[in-house]
Every structure is written in C-alpha cells, then in structure tokens.
PDB file of C-alpha atoms in Angstrom:
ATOM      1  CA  UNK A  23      -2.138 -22.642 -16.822  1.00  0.00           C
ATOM      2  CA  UNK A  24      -3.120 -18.898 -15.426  1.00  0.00           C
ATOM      3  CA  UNK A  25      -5.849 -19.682 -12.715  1.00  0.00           C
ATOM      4  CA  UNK A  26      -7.966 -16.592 -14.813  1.00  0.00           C
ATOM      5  CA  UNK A  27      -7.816 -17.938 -18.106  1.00  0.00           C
ATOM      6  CA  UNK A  28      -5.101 -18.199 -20.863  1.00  0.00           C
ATOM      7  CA  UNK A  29      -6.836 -14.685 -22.138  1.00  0.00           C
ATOM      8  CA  UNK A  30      -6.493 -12.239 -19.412  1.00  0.00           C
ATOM      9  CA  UNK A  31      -2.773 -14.370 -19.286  1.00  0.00           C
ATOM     10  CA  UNK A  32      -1.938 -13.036 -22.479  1.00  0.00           C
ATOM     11  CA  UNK A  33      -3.792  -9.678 -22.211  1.00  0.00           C
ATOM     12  CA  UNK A  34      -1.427  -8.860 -18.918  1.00  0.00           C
ATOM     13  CA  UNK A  35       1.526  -9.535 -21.130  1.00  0.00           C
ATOM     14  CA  UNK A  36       0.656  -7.711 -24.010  1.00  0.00           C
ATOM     15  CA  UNK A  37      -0.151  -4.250 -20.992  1.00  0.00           C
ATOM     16  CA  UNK A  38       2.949  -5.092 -19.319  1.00  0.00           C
ATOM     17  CA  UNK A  39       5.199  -4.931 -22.589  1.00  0.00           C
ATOM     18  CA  UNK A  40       5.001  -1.878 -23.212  1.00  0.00           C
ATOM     19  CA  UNK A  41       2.179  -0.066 -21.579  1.00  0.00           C
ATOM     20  CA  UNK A  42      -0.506   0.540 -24.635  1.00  0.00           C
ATOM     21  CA  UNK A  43      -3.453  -0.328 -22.579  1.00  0.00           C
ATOM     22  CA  UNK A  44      -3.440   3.149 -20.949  1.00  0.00           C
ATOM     23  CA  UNK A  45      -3.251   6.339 -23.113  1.00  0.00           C
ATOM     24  CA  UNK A  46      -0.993   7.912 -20.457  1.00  0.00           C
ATOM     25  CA  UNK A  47       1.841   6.677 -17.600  1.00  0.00           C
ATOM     26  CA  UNK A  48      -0.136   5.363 -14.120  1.00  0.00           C
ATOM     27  CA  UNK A  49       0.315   6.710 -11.024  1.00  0.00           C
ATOM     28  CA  UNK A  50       3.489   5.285  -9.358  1.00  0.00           C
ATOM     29  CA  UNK A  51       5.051   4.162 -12.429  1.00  0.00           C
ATOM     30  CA  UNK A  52       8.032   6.379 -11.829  1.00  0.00           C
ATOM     31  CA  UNK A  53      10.976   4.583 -11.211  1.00  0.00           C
ATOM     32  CA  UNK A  54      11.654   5.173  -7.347  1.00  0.00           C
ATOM     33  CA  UNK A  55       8.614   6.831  -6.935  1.00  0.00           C
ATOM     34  CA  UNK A  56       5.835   5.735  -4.903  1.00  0.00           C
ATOM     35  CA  UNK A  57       3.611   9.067  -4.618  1.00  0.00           C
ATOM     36  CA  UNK A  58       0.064   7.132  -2.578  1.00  0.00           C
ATOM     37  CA  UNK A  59       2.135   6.186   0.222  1.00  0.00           C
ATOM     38  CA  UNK A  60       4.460   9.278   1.197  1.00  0.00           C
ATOM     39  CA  UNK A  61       2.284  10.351   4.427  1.00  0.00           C
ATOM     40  CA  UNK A  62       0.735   7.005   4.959  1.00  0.00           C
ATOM     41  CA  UNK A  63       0.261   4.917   8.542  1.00  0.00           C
ATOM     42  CA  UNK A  64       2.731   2.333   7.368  1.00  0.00           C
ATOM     43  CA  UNK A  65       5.348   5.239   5.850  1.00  0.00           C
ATOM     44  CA  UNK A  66       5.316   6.950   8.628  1.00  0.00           C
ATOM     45  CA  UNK A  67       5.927   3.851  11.068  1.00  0.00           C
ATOM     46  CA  UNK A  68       8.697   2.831   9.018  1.00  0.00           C
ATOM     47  CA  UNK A  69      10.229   6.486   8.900  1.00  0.00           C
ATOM     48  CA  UNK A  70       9.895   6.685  12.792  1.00  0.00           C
ATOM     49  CA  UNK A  71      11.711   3.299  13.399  1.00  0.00           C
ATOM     50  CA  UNK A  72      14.339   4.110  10.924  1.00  0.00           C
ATOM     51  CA  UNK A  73      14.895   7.863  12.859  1.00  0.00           C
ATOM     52  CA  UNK A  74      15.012   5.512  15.879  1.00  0.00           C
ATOM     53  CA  UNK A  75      17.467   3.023  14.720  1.00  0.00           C
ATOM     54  CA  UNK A  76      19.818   5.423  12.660  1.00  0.00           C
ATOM     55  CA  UNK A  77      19.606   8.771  14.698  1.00  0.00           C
ATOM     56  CA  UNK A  78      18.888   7.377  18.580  1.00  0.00           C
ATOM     57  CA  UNK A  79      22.355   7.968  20.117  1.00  0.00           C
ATOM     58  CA  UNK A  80      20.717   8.163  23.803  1.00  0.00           C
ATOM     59  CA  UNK A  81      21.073   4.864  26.339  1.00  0.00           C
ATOM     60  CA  UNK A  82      17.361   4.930  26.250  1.00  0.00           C
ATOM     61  CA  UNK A  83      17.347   3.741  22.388  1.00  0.00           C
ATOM     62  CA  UNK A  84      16.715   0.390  23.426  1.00  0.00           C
ATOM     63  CA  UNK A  85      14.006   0.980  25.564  1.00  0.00           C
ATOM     64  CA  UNK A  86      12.020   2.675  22.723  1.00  0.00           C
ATOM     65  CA  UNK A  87      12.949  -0.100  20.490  1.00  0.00           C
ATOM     66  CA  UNK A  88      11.045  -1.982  22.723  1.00  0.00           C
ATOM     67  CA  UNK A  89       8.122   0.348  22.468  1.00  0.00           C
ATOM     68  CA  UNK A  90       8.180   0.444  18.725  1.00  0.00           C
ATOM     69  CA  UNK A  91       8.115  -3.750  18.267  1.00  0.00           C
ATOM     70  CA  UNK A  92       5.154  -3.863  21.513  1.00  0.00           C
ATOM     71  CA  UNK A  93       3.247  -1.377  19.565  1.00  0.00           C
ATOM     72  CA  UNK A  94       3.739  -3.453  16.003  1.00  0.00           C
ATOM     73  CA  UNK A  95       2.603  -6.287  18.427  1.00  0.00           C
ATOM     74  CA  UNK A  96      -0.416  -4.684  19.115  1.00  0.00           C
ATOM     75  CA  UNK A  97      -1.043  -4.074  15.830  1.00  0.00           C
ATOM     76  CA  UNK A  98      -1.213  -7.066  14.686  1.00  0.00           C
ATOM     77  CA  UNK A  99      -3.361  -8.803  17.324  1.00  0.00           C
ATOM     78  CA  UNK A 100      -5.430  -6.027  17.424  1.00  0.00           C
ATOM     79  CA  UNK A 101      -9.258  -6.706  16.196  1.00  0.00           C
ATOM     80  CA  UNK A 102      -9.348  -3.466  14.887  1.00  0.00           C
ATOM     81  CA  UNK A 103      -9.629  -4.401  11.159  1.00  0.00           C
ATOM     82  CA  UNK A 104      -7.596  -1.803   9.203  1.00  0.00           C
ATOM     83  CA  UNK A 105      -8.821  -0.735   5.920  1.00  0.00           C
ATOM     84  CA  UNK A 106      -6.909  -0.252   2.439  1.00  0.00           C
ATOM     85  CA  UNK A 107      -8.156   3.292   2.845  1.00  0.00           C
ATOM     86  CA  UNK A 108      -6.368   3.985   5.879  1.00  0.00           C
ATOM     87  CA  UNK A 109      -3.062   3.260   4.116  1.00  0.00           C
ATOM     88  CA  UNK A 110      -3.652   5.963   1.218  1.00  0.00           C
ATOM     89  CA  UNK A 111      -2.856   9.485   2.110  1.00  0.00           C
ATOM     90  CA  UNK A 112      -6.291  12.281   1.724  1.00  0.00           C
ATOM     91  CA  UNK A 113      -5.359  13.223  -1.738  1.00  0.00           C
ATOM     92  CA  UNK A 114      -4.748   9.964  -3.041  1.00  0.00           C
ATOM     93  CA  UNK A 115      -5.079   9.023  -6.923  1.00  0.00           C
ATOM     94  CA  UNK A 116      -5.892   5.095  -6.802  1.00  0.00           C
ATOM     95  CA  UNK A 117      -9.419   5.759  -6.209  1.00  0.00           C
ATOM     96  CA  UNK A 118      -8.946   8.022  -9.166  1.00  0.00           C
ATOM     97  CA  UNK A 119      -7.441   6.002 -11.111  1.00  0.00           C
ATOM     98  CA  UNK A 120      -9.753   2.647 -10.289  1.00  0.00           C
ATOM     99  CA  UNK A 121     -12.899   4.658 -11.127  1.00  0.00           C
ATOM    100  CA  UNK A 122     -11.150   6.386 -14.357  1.00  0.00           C
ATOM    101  CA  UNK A 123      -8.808   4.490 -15.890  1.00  0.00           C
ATOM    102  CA  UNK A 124      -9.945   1.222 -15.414  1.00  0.00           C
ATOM    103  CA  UNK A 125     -13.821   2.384 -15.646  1.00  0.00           C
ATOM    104  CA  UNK A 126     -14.931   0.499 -12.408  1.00  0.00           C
ATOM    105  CA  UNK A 127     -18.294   1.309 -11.097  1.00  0.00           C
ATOM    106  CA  UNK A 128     -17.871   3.761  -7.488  1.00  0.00           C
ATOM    107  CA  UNK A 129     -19.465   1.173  -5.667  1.00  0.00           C
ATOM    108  CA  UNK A 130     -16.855  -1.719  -6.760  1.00  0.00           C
ATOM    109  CA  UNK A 131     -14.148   1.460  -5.955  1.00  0.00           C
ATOM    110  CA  UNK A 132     -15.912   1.806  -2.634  1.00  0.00           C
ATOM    111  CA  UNK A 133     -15.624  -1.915  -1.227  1.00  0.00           C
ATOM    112  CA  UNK A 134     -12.234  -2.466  -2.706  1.00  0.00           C
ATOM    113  CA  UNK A 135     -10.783   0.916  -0.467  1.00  0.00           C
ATOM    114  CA  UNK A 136     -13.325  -0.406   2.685  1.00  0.00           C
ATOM    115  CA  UNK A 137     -11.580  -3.666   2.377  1.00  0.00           C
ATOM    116  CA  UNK A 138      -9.639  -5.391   5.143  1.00  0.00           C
ATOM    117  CA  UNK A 139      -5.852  -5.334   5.453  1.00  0.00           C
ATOM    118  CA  UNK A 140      -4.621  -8.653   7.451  1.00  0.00           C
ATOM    119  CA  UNK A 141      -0.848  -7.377   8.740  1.00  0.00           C
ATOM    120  CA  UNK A 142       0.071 -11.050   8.867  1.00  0.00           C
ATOM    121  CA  UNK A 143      -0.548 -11.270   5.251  1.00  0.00           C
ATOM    122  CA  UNK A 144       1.243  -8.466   4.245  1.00  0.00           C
ATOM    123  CA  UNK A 145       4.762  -9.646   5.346  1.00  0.00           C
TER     124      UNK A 145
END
C-alpha cells in the first residue's frame, strides 16, 4: 500500500503512462538531456574531476586527486548547509515550472528551492 494513498498511487500511474497531466513536454524530459544542471556546483565538480582523471598526464595527477577527494571531504563535513537553489543554474526553469505547471503558491516554491541538501543523502 502507497504510504500517500491508493489515489495519488493511481493518479502517478495514469501521468506517468503517457504524460496527459501536462498540456506540453516538462523540462528535462528529453532523453539525455538534463538542461537545470549544465553549469551547476555539482556539474561542474564532476566535469573538473573527470578533466582530471581522463586528461591529467603530468606526475602531479595524483597529488590533485588528492586535492579533489580533501575538498569533497570538506564538503561534506562542512556546516555550511547547501541549498537546492545553489544546485540550479541563474536561468533555471524548475522554479518555473513548480509555480506554473503545477500551480504551487511562490511561497511553497520559495522554501522548497531554500531547502537543505544533506551530501550524505544524496549518494
């Protein structure tokens, strides 16, 4: 049994099928295509360590490794609270799309992009 009720259960189905609850496609429904996330912190991390893994060809790759996973350690003990917000790029279209497409008031839109990102909990 669906922790939210055998309604919304079967309402997510029906969506999922075959799209009708939204007029026209989301953003990021394009196969392959993740457009929110392109210049993001976490991108960006990820694009640097893979140009350091791939491309590195000097004896000092291993030393920067080193920087890369102390700086990821860091992060993550860090008491800095990061925010979904601060994983969107400036331009992004969730927002958008939260407050249009799905009708939520700004405020709900507001606390939902303030909230907290635990990096533990992402992995």
């Amino acid at each position: 049994m669906p922790s939210a009720g055998t309604l919304p259960w079967v309402q997510g189905i029906i969506c999922n099928a075959n799209n009708p609850c939204f007029r026209y496609p989301t953003p990021g429904e394009a196969p392959g295509v993740v457009g929110n996330f392109n210049e993001s912190i976490v991108s960006r991390l990820f694009s640097d360590a893979q140009r350091l893994l791939l491309y590195s060809q000097k004896d000092t790759s291993m030393k920067d490794i080193h920087k890369v996973l102390g700086t990821l350690r860091q992060i993550e003990n860090s008491t800095s609270s990061l925010k979904l917000q601060d994983f969107l790029v400036d331009n992004e279209t969730f927002s958008g799309f939260l407050y249009h497409n799905l009708s939520l008031p700004r405020p709900t839109v507001d606390k939902m992009l303030g909230a907290g990102v635990s990096l533990r909990k992402v992995y």
